[in-house]
Amino acid sequence: MTLAQALFAPRAVALIGASGDPAKNGARPLRFLKKHGYAGRIVPINASRSEVLGERAFTSLAEAPGAIDHAFIMTPGDSVERAIEECGARGVPVATIFSDGFADAGPEGAARQARLIARARELGVRVLGPNSMGLVDVPGRVALTVNAVLEMDALPAGTTSFVSQSGTMLGTVLSRGAARGLGFAKLVSVGNESDIGTGELVELLAGDPGTKVILLFLETIRDGAKLAAAARKAHAAGKPVVAYKLGRSQLGAALARSHTGALAGEDAALDAFFRDCGIVRVDMLETLLEIAPLVGGRRPPDLKRAGRVAVVTTTGGGAASVVDRLGTLGVETVAPDEESPIIDLTMTATAEQYTAALDGLFASGGCDAVLAVVGSSAQFHPQLAVEPILRSKRNDKPLAVFLTPQAERSLGLLAAQGIPAFRTPEACADALAAYCAWRTPRGRPSGTADWPSGLPRRGRLDEAQALELVAAQGIPVVEHAIARPPRLEHAISYPVAAKALSSGILHKTEAGAVCLGIADRAAFDREVGVMLKRLPVAREVLVQKMESGLAEAIIGYRDDPVVGPIALVGAGGTLAEIYRDYALRLAPVSEEEAAVMIGEVKGLATVRGYRGLPRGDLRALAQAVAALSRLALIAGRPVAEAEINPLIVKREGAVAVDGLVVMKEQDSSPPH
Amino acid sequence: MTLAQALFAPRAVALIGASGDPAKNGARPLRFLKKHGYAGRIVPINASRSEVLGERAFTSLAEAPGAIDHAFIMTPGDSVERAIEECGARGVPVATIFSDGFADAGPEGAARQARLIARARELGVRVLGPNSMGLVDVPGRVALTVNAVLEMDALPAGTTSFVSQSGTMLGTVLSRGAARGLGFAKLVSVGNESDIGTGELVELLAGDPGTKVILLFLETIRDGAKLAAAARKAHAAGKPVVAYKLGRSQLGAALARSHTGALAGEDAALDAFFRDCGIVRVDMLETLLEIAPLVGGRRPPDLKRAGRVAVVTTTGGGAASVVDRLGTLGVETVAPDEESPIIDLTMTATAEQYTAALDGLFASGGCDAVLAVVGSSAQFHPQLAVEPILRSKRNDKPLAVFLTPQAERSLGLLAAQGIPAFRTPEACADALAAYCAWRTPRGRPSGTADWPSGLPRRGRLDEAQALELVAAQGIPVVEHAIARPPRLEHAISYPVAAKALSSGILHKTEAGAVCLGIADRAAFDREVGVMLKRLPVAREVLVQKMESGLAEAIIGYRDDPVVGPIALVGAGGTLAEIYRDYALRLAPVSEEEAAVMIGEVKGLATVRGYRGLPRGDLRALAQAVAALSRLALIAGRPVAEAEINPLIVKREGAVAVDGLVVMKEQDSSPPH
């Protein structure tokens, strides 16, 4: 018996803590399993009853006869540990734990969960949860869940599967789908993901013949590497993965600090992660439900320019509400007719003309997707309203339909034909934009990179060491020297910059540890003297030639705890931070990918030929971004973060003038 | 008989071009009037029939007996002109024209429309349309429209009225509202607005006892001044006005040029217009429908800080989907409990606890609005799900409810109690954010401003003249002088900037008409000589003292053709353009309002105490913004656009170093 079979197709299910009171949450799994036609054996375990809702009950799992493939644990408190012991003793391969009070309940609960899972591993019991609302296999008639929406009479069957970190969302998508004719295969509430997590489930679903599209509702990512690998498997199997991820607005808080890690923010790093793993990310909750037929059976379009959508409509205002939104999302509206970007047949066209217009767009090479908008007729003549769409000569080109009135029947007719149909103009535009942004999982440069022999692999690096690491990656570094007391001699020609050298100063400018544009030796002695007096922690001075160029950029590397190594390029100075103007990818990146990233940074427009300004050497910048990102290839990945801010972009070449490196392993000695 | 009576409560309606074929569009008004119980007389006018769908018909309006209050014209082509003549002859006070082919059909149609309306004015006939789908008064049982959604059996009556530039949207809001228990009073499709426009309708509805909230679906604004005045009347009458406006994405195209007008863009100017007129602007189509009970009966909160919403939920994921969105919209989530910003009662709380939690938030002073989120129970126990909300001790504080599953019955139960309920987390957040941003119509400084006596009131101003105008408003201007050939003498001390003086050069930097940082007279002669050789159009040179400060800002004024005078402040250099980083208001603005605008410009964070950087004189900047905005008070408003870029902000004071002024009336002579 495979894990997938035990999870989704158990021959017998034990309901540990099943309640005999049908109004109680603990009675729901039994009621729902029976209601929706579960064909296997149901074995209620109840300490005080021999019968539960018409089923023979047992006081403990030990007493229950026959093989049990899946246990659903609802008992409170410490009894969960006892239930897992019993599962181990009876050879139950998988247990879903609904009970809470584990990692969902603070550090003590987390410790309890860790002990529970360690014991379950010893016993050979795989665990879904704790704090899981259970799972549903709609075609398989397994409704093993406490979600109240399962009260519904008929569950909508389909080929879309759903993995959710919110148990409520199982009911949300099932009920909203049922009203629209959108069906599901498997739905899983992962709870705390103590053992079986999102990544493993995506991998299982990638191999599931009943699943064609995989949807994810995510509040966090607990194992990025596993999810990334599973997403690649799903892609290889031709199964799109779509994610709705909460936490977008936490970016603001994360931006409070300056270096790459905080700058990138959790959400922007996740965006890069999803993109580079080939996961489609949607912005709106209902899009997650509605997008499935748009991506199902399709491959990423891998567009190298803005997406182009062509539109046919029977309502100008209705079409404009989608087109306007598409514009804000960077998707263009195109049409064979130059005068208007929309084929507007309001109040005039016959069904044949509507179909002919659609056929023309399907046959046209000028668009990536087709949007059909239907006005008021959809409510009272659903068949008439959608017939011209159903009759069109559809091909591989994606079609999306937006219906302006309340039109559940039209939505259902379209869903029955596998045509993506949307309730709101915003979700429609969101889905089309997400489709256009969808990319094949990106291959990353391989190989290894060397750690400079003279540098420590742990502890803190001062700026001179940081520049040495940067230079070792092949990035041009400003001419510099270390001036040591008492005489602070150096051979750099004036004007110079001087920086107090100490790994204990993170924000040098704010600490007053930088003097720029020192014109001569006298000024050097004066200014550096004042600086060192103020900063006794620094004993040496880094002296650099003053550099100038056309623009400043920030480039960065970070080994993110969630998604792994990421590369960053942004506008320099304070722009990247104030305007959140940067681009991210999983690291390492090739020079070509770095060039695409640079194109996404608005502030670098000034060196891309903006308003006739001179162009900067963007190739040198791309080489630097790619070079820094290769820190991901150093054995053991000792670097937590590296940042060059600024890298000065010139007409020819680019040069790093400020480096910051934070190692993963800090030593505990005070900063020198 | 008032216009409102003739429009919405006609005692007799003539249907000009009424079709006898019930399947035709031209039969709909008669069918819909009868179906929905119109109590007045219906008079079909049909050239070839004496009976139309059971009603006595007449071949022309002249033959029809009795007084006619409202004519609905559906005949094609030139017959519209004839119909208007007949309306005039019969003394029909208002005609709604469904027929198209007027301003909707290019310049020729626009000319035809102008002639038609001129004639209608002579005849004393007011016109709705052309290209109007008609109107509906739900409580009054007047369904005078061709919109197919009127096939529905029962129209939902309420106190929300709707004015739409898209006729389809009448059906969209009626049908979506009906499915949810959201009712309407009057709905009007304005078509081309040749005579009766959005502004006049808002004014009528402000005086309509049956209307409590006014919703607008806008594709454009044809008469900003009238709409602004009407919005103020609606505010005075305690009736919120809410707008959904298309065209947000056109901003991109409008940004192609540099000066204030293009920079501001149509949409950003409209945002300022809505805000300053006290109109609530929503971002999503369904919000327009759902927000009515949230604003109905309420006054603008006029918050001077970010909005604060408190949350009670039975689903963590469902609440997070709203809260996350609120965060991206700049609205904070607050709670009495410091540990979590959300009161999460998932799977645990009783109805009493839910009600008690809500009561606590209504009584709390710490939030501006309350959000109640309901999970899966809403679908099968609608009464149970919403009962704890209905029982709560609601007060003036706005309450919004989001239901995660498909839950039309719960939505209806809430609507029946006037409680705002939302289908999607995004519309819920959109509505709460729009409520928090809602402001009382802003009073603007009054008085007059003088035009400097030496300056022309038409034609082009060169930069020296522009600086003179700026200085006349009380804005400090850089020390400058005009150097004239052949010797180009001046008394400004070095280093200086030199600019080729010509009103024919709009983009001086791009034209090579600026030399900065000229160190001495020798350099001046050399650089200016080269410049003048390159630019023979310029014969004089503007010489300025080189200024430096802490930051550069752009300040601007524009007399927008749609919304009237607007004031702008943004980050200087290229930032305002590249990052769209600017704030707008209707002009003139007070110094206090200018200070609020400055606070909205992200790039000016660098002079607001960001990272310990020195603070700039923001009061001087605000004074300059207010001063330039007073160009709106000059008699005749001769200035089309004025821009100072940059205004240099110092530790103390601010100084204009570059001025551009474009007059409304250009003379036709070539630039000197």
PDB file of N, CA, C and O in Angstrom, chain B residues 335-365:
ATOM      1  N   ALA B 335      -6.284  45.138  17.130  1.00  0.00           N
ATOM      2  CA  ALA B 335      -7.096  44.332  18.037  1.00  0.00           C
ATOM      3  C   ALA B 335      -6.754  44.680  19.465  1.00  0.00           C
ATOM      4  O   ALA B 335      -5.652  45.147  19.748  1.00  0.00           O
ATOM      5  N   PRO B 336      -7.708  44.448  20.353  1.00  0.00           N
ATOM      6  CA  PRO B 336      -7.417  44.690  21.764  1.00  0.00           C
ATOM      7  C   PRO B 336      -6.277  43.790  22.236  1.00  0.00           C
ATOM      8  O   PRO B 336      -5.457  44.172  23.066  1.00  0.00           O
ATOM      9  N   ASP B 337      -6.209  42.588  21.659  1.00  0.00           N
ATOM     10  CA  ASP B 337      -5.207  41.619  22.062  1.00  0.00           C
ATOM     11  C   ASP B 337      -3.907  41.888  21.309  1.00  0.00           C
ATOM     12  O   ASP B 337      -3.889  41.928  20.085  1.00  0.00           O
ATOM     13  N   GLU B 338      -2.816  42.061  22.055  1.00  0.00           N
ATOM     14  CA  GLU B 338      -1.556  42.416  21.398  1.00  0.00           C
ATOM     15  C   GLU B 338      -0.962  41.258  20.608  1.00  0.00           C
ATOM     16  O   GLU B 338      -0.225  41.453  19.669  1.00  0.00           O
ATOM     17  N   GLU B 339      -1.261  40.026  21.033  1.00  0.00           N
ATOM     18  CA  GLU B 339      -0.586  38.884  20.420  1.00  0.00           C
ATOM     19  C   GLU B 339      -0.974  38.684  18.958  1.00  0.00           C
ATOM     20  O   GLU B 339      -0.167  38.344  18.116  1.00  0.00           O
ATOM     21  N   SER B 340      -2.234  38.848  18.656  1.00  0.00           N
ATOM     22  CA  SER B 340      -2.677  38.643  17.283  1.00  0.00           C
ATOM     23  C   SER B 340      -3.570  39.800  16.882  1.00  0.00           C
ATOM     24  O   SER B 340      -4.348  40.300  17.687  1.00  0.00           O
ATOM     25  N   PRO B 341      -3.455  40.243  15.647  1.00  0.00           N
ATOM     26  CA  PRO B 341      -4.327  41.340  15.216  1.00  0.00           C
ATOM     27  C   PRO B 341      -5.737  40.860  14.887  1.00  0.00           C
ATOM     28  O   PRO B 341      -6.589  41.650  14.534  1.00  0.00           O
ATOM     29  N   ILE B 342      -5.989  39.557  15.019  1.00  0.00           N
ATOM     30  CA  ILE B 342      -7.286  39.002  14.634  1.00  0.00           C
ATOM     31  C   ILE B 342      -7.851  38.205  15.803  1.00  0.00           C
ATOM     32  O   ILE B 342      -7.120  37.466  16.447  1.00  0.00           O
ATOM     33  N   ILE B 343      -9.141  38.381  16.092  1.00  0.00           N
ATOM     34  CA  ILE B 343      -9.786  37.522  17.089  1.00  0.00           C
ATOM     35  C   ILE B 343     -10.272  36.283  16.356  1.00  0.00           C
ATOM     36  O   ILE B 343     -11.263  36.318  15.636  1.00  0.00           O
ATOM     37  N   ASP B 344      -9.525  35.190  16.502  1.00  0.00           N
ATOM     38  CA  ASP B 344      -9.784  33.985  15.706  1.00  0.00           C
ATOM     39  C   ASP B 344     -10.500  32.948  16.569  1.00  0.00           C
ATOM     40  O   ASP B 344      -9.929  32.407  17.504  1.00  0.00           O
ATOM     41  N   LEU B 345     -11.761  32.684  16.242  1.00  0.00           N
ATOM     42  CA  LEU B 345     -12.584  31.766  17.034  1.00  0.00           C
ATOM     43  C   LEU B 345     -12.829  30.461  16.282  1.00  0.00           C
ATOM     44  O   LEU B 345     -13.800  29.750  16.567  1.00  0.00           O
ATOM     45  N   THR B 346     -11.915  30.125  15.335  1.00  0.00           N
ATOM     46  CA  THR B 346     -12.093  28.940  14.498  1.00  0.00           C
ATOM     47  C   THR B 346     -12.376  27.697  15.334  1.00  0.00           C
ATOM     48  O   THR B 346     -11.621  27.361  16.228  1.00  0.00           O
ATOM     49  N   MET B 347     -13.442  27.018  15.006  1.00  0.00           N
ATOM     50  CA  MET B 347     -13.799  25.709  15.544  1.00  0.00           C
ATOM     51  C   MET B 347     -13.989  25.701  17.057  1.00  0.00           C
ATOM     52  O   MET B 347     -14.122  24.656  17.663  1.00  0.00           O
ATOM     53  N   THR B 348     -13.954  26.861  17.701  1.00  0.00           N
ATOM     54  CA  THR B 348     -13.979  26.843  19.155  1.00  0.00           C
ATOM     55  C   THR B 348     -15.153  27.607  19.745  1.00  0.00           C
ATOM     56  O   THR B 348     -15.767  27.158  20.702  1.00  0.00           O
ATOM     57  N   ALA B 349     -15.482  28.755  19.174  1.00  0.00           N
ATOM     58  CA  ALA B 349     -16.360  29.656  19.899  1.00  0.00           C
ATOM     59  C   ALA B 349     -17.833  29.313  19.719  1.00  0.00           C
ATOM     60  O   ALA B 349     -18.252  28.790  18.695  1.00  0.00           O
ATOM     61  N   THR B 350     -18.612  29.674  20.698  1.00  0.00           N
ATOM     62  CA  THR B 350     -20.056  29.606  20.593  1.00  0.00           C
ATOM     63  C   THR B 350     -20.552  30.885  19.913  1.00  0.00           C
ATOM     64  O   THR B 350     -19.812  31.864  19.782  1.00  0.00           O
ATOM     65  N   ALA B 351     -21.825  30.862  19.532  1.00  0.00           N
ATOM     66  CA  ALA B 351     -22.428  32.054  18.945  1.00  0.00           C
ATOM     67  C   ALA B 351     -22.356  33.221  19.921  1.00  0.00           C
ATOM     68  O   ALA B 351     -22.117  34.362  19.530  1.00  0.00           O
ATOM     69  N   GLU B 352     -22.522  32.912  21.207  1.00  0.00           N
ATOM     70  CA  GLU B 352     -22.492  33.973  22.215  1.00  0.00           C
ATOM     71  C   GLU B 352     -21.110  34.622  22.274  1.00  0.00           C
ATOM     72  O   GLU B 352     -20.984  35.843  22.412  1.00  0.00           O
ATOM     73  N   GLN B 353     -20.082  33.790  22.185  1.00  0.00           N
ATOM     74  CA  GLN B 353     -18.721  34.344  22.235  1.00  0.00           C
ATOM     75  C   GLN B 353     -18.444  35.215  21.015  1.00  0.00           C
ATOM     76  O   GLN B 353     -17.779  36.239  21.106  1.00  0.00           O
ATOM     77  N   TYR B 354     -18.954  34.769  19.870  1.00  0.00           N
ATOM     78  CA  TYR B 354     -18.753  35.553  18.645  1.00  0.00           C
ATOM     79  C   TYR B 354     -19.417  36.920  18.800  1.00  0.00           C
ATOM     80  O   TYR B 354     -18.821  37.963  18.525  1.00  0.00           O
ATOM     81  N   THR B 355     -20.673  36.906  19.270  1.00  0.00           N
ATOM     82  CA  THR B 355     -21.395  38.165  19.469  1.00  0.00           C
ATOM     83  C   THR B 355     -20.680  39.052  20.492  1.00  0.00           C
ATOM     84  O   THR B 355     -20.530  40.263  20.281  1.00  0.00           O
ATOM     85  N   ALA B 356     -20.200  38.426  21.564  1.00  0.00           N
ATOM     86  CA  ALA B 356     -19.521  39.204  22.601  1.00  0.00           C
ATOM     87  C   ALA B 356     -18.255  39.845  22.044  1.00  0.00           C
ATOM     88  O   ALA B 356     -17.934  41.002  22.358  1.00  0.00           O
ATOM     89  N   ALA B 357     -17.528  39.097  21.222  1.00  0.00           N
ATOM     90  CA  ALA B 357     -16.302  39.645  20.632  1.00  0.00           C
ATOM     91  C   ALA B 357     -16.633  40.845  19.748  1.00  0.00           C
ATOM     92  O   ALA B 357     -15.963  41.880  19.797  1.00  0.00           O
ATOM     93  N   LEU B 358     -17.678  40.707  18.943  1.00  0.00           N
ATOM     94  CA  LEU B 358     -18.105  41.819  18.094  1.00  0.00           C
ATOM     95  C   LEU B 358     -18.507  43.022  18.948  1.00  0.00           C
ATOM     96  O   LEU B 358     -18.106  44.156  18.665  1.00  0.00           O
ATOM     97  N   ASP B 359     -19.299  42.755  19.981  1.00  0.00           N
ATOM     98  CA  ASP B 359     -19.742  43.855  20.859  1.00  0.00           C
ATOM     99  C   ASP B 359     -18.544  44.613  21.420  1.00  0.00           C
ATOM    100  O   ASP B 359     -18.553  45.851  21.487  1.00  0.00           O
ATOM    101  N   GLY B 360     -17.520  43.858  21.794  1.00  0.00           N
ATOM    102  CA  GLY B 360     -16.326  44.483  22.336  1.00  0.00           C
ATOM    103  C   GLY B 360     -15.686  45.432  21.337  1.00  0.00           C
ATOM    104  O   GLY B 360     -15.256  46.529  21.677  1.00  0.00           O
ATOM    105  N   LEU B 361     -15.662  45.015  20.090  1.00  0.00           N
ATOM    106  CA  LEU B 361     -15.033  45.859  19.070  1.00  0.00           C
ATOM    107  C   LEU B 361     -15.888  47.075  18.741  1.00  0.00           C
ATOM    108  O   LEU B 361     -15.360  48.169  18.525  1.00  0.00           O
ATOM    109  N   PHE B 362     -17.227  46.892  18.729  1.00  0.00           N
ATOM    110  CA  PHE B 362     -18.087  48.062  18.481  1.00  0.00           C
ATOM    111  C   PHE B 362     -17.896  49.101  19.586  1.00  0.00           C
ATOM    112  O   PHE B 362     -17.901  50.304  19.328  1.00  0.00           O
ATOM    113  N   ALA B 363     -17.697  48.624  20.808  1.00  0.00           N
ATOM    114  CA  ALA B 363     -17.558  49.543  21.931  1.00  0.00           C
ATOM    115  C   ALA B 363     -16.155  50.134  22.016  1.00  0.00           C
ATOM    116  O   ALA B 363     -15.943  51.161  22.658  1.00  0.00           O
ATOM    117  N   SER B 364     -15.191  49.494  21.342  1.00  0.00           N
ATOM    118  CA  SER B 364     -13.794  49.927  21.451  1.00  0.00           C
ATOM    119  C   SER B 364     -13.535  51.214  20.689  1.00  0.00           C
ATOM    120  O   SER B 364     -14.083  51.442  19.614  1.00  0.00           O
ATOM    121  N   GLY B 365     -12.675  52.068  21.245  1.00  0.00           N
ATOM    122  CA  GLY B 365     -12.322  53.302  20.562  1.00  0.00           C
ATOM    123  C   GLY B 365     -11.171  53.140  19.596  1.00  0.00           C
ATOM    124  O   GLY B 365     -10.815  54.063  18.878  1.00  0.00           O
TER     125      GLY B 365
END
